PDB file of C-alpha atoms in Angstrom:
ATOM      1  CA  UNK A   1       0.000   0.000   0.000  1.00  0.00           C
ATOM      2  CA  UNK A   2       3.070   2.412   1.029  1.00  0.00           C
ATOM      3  CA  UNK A   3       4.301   2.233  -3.343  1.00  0.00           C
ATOM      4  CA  UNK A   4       1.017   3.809  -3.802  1.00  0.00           C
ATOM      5  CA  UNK A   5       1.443   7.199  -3.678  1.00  0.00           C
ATOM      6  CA  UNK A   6      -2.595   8.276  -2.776  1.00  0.00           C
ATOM      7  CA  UNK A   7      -2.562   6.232   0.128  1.00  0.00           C
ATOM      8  CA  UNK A   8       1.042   6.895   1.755  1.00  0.00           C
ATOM      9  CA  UNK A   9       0.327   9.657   3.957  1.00  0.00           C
ATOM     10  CA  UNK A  10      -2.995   8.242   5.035  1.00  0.00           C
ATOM     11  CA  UNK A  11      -1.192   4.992   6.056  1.00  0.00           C
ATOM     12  CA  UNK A  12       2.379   6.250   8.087  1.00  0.00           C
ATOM     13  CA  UNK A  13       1.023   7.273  11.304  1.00  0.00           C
ATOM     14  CA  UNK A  14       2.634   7.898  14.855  1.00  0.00           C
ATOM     15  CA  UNK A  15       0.594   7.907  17.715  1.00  0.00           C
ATOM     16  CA  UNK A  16      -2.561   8.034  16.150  1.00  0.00           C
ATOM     17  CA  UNK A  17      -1.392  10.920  14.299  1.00  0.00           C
ATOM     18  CA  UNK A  18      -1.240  10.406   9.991  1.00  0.00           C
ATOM     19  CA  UNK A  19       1.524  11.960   8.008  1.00  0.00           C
ATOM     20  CA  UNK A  20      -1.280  13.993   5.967  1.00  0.00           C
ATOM     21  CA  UNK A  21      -2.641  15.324   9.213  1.00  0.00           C
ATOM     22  CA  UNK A  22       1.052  16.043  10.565  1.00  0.00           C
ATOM     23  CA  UNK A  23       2.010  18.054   7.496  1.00  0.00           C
ATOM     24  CA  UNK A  24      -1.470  19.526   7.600  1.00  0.00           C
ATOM     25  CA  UNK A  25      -1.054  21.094  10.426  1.00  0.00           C
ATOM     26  CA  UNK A  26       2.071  22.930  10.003  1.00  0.00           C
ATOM     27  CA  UNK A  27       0.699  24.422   6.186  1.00  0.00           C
ATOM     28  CA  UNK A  28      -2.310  25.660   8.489  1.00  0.00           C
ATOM     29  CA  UNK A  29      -0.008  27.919  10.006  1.00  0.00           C
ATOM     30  CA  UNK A  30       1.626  29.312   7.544  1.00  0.00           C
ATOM     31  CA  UNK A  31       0.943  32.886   6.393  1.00  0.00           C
ATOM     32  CA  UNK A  32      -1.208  33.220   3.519  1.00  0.00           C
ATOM     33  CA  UNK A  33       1.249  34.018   0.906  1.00  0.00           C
ATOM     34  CA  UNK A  34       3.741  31.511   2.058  1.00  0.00           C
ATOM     35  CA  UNK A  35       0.455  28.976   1.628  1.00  0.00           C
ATOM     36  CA  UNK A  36       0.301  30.230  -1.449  1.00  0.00           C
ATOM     37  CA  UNK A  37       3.794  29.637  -2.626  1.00  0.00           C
ATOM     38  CA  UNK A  38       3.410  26.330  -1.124  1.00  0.00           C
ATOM     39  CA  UNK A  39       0.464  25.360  -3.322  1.00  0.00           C
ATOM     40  CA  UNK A  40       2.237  26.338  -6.124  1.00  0.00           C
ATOM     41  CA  UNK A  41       5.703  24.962  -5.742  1.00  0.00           C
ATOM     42  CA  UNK A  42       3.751  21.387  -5.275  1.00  0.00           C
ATOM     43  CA  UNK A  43       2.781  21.367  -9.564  1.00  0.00           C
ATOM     44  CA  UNK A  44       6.878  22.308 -10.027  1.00  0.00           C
ATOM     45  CA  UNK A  45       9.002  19.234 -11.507  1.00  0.00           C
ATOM     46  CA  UNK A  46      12.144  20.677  -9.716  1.00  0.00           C
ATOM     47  CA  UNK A  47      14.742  17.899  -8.676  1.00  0.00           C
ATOM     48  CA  UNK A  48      17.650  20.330  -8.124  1.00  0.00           C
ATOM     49  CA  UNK A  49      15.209  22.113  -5.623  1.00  0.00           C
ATOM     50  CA  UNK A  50      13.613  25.611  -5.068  1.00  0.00           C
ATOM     51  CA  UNK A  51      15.250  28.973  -5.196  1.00  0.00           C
ATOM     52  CA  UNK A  52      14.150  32.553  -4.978  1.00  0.00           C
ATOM     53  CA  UNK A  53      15.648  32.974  -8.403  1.00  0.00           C
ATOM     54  CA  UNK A  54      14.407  29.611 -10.007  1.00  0.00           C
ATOM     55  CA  UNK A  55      11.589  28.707 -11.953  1.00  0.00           C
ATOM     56  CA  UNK A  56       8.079  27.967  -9.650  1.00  0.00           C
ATOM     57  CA  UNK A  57       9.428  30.694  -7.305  1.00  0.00           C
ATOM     58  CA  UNK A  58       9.597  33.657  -8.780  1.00  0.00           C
ATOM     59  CA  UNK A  59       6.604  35.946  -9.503  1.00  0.00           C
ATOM     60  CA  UNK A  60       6.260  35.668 -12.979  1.00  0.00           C
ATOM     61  CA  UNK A  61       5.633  32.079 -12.485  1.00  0.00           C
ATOM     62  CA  UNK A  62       2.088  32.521 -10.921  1.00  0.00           C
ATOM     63  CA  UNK A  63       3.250  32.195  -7.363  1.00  0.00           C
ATOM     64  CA  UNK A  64       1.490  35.089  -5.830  1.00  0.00           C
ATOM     65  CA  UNK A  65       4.451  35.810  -3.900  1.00  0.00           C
ATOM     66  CA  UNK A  66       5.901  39.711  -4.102  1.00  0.00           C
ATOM     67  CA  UNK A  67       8.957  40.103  -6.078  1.00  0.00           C
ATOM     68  CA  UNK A  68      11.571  40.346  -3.820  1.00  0.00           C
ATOM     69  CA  UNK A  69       9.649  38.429  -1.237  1.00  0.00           C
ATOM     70  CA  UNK A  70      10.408  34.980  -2.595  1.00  0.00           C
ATOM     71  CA  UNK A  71      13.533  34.034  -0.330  1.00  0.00           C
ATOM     72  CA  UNK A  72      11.494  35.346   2.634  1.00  0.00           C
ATOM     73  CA  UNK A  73       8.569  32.750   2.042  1.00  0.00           C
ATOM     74  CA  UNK A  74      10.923  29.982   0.852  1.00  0.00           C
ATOM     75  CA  UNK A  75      12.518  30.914   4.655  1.00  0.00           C
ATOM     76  CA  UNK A  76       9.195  30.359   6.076  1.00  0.00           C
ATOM     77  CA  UNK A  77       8.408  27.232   4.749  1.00  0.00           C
ATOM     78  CA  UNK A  78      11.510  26.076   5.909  1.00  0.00           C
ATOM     79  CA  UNK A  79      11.064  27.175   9.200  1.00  0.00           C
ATOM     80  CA  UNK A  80       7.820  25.189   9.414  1.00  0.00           C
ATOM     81  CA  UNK A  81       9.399  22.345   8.061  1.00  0.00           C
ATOM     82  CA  UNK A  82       7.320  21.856   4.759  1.00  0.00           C
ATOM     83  CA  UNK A  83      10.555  22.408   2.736  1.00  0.00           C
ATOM     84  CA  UNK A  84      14.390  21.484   3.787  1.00  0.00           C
ATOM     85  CA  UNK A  85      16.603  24.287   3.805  1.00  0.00           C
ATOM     86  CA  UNK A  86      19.635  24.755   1.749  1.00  0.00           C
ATOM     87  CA  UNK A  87      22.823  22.664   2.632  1.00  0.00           C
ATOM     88  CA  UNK A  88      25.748  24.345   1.545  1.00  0.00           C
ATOM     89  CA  UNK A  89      27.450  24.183  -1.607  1.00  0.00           C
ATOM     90  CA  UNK A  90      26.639  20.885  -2.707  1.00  0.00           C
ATOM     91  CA  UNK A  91      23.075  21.621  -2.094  1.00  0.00           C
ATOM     92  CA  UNK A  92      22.447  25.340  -2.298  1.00  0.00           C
ATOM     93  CA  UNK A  93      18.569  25.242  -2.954  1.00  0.00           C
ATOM     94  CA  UNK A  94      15.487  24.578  -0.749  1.00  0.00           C
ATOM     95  CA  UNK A  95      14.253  20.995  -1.142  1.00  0.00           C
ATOM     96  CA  UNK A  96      10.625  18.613  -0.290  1.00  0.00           C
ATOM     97  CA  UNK A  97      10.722  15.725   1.968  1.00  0.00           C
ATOM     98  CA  UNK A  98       9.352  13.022  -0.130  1.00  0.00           C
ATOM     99  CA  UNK A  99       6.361  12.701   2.153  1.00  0.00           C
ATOM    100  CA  UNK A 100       5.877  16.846   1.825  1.00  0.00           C
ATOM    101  CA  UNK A 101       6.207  16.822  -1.722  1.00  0.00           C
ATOM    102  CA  UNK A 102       2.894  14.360  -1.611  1.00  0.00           C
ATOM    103  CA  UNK A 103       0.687  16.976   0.492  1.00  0.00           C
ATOM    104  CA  UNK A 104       2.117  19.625  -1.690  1.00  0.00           C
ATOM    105  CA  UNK A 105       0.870  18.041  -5.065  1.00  0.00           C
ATOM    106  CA  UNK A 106      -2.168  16.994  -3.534  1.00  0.00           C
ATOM    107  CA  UNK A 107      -2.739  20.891  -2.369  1.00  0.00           C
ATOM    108  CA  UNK A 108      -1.856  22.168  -5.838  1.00  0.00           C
ATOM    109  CA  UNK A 109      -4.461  19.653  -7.616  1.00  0.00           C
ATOM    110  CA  UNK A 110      -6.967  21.329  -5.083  1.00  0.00           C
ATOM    111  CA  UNK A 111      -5.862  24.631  -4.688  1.00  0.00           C
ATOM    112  CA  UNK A 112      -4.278  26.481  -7.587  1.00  0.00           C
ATOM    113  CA  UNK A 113      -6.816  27.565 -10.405  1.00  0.00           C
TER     114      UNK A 113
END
C-alpha cells in the first residue's frame, strides 16, 4: 500500500497521528502568501530544488508571492518544516521531503486555479 502514492500519507502514522494530518497542520499555520507559494511549488518538476531565483518561485511564475519576497517565504516554509533548507554548496537550494512533496501536489491539484 506504502508504493502507492494516494494512500502513503494516510497509512504512516505515529501515535494516532497520519503523516497527511502532521504536514497539515504545520501548512495551516503558515501565512497566507507563504500557503500560497506552497500550493504552487507542489505542480513544479524541480529535482535540483527551489530557489528565490528559479523557476516555480519567482513571480512571474504565478506564485502570488511579491517580487523580492520569494527568499522570505521559501525561509518560512523552511522554518515550518514543509521544505528542507539549503545545505551548503553541494546543495544550495530549498528541497521537499518526499512525504511533503505528496501533500504539496495533492494541495496544488486542489488549490491552484
Amino acid at each position: 500500500m506504502l508504493a502507492d502514492e494516494r494512500h502513503r500519507l494516510d497509512e504512516l502514522v505515529c501515535d494516532g497521528l497520519s503523516v497527511r494530518d502532521s504536514i497539515a497542520l504545520s501548512y495551516r499555520e503558515l501565512p497566507p502568501e507563504a500557503a500560497r507559494l506552497f500550493d504552487r511549488l507542489g505542480l513544479v518538476e524541480q529535482p535540483a530544488g527551489f530557489g528565490p531565483d528559479l523557476p516555480g518561485v519567482r513571480q512571474d511564475d504565478r506564485t502570488g508571492a511579491r517580487p523580492g519576497n520569494a527568499a522570505e517565504l521559501l525561509r518560512q516554509l523552511a522554518h515550518a518544516q514543509l521544505l528542507r533548507p539549503p545545505g551548503g554548496p553541494s546543495r544550495p537550494h530549498y528541497r521537499f521531503h518526499e512525504l511533503v512533496r505528496l501533500f504539496a501536489r495533492e494541495r496544488a491539484a486542489t488549490a491552484v486555479r
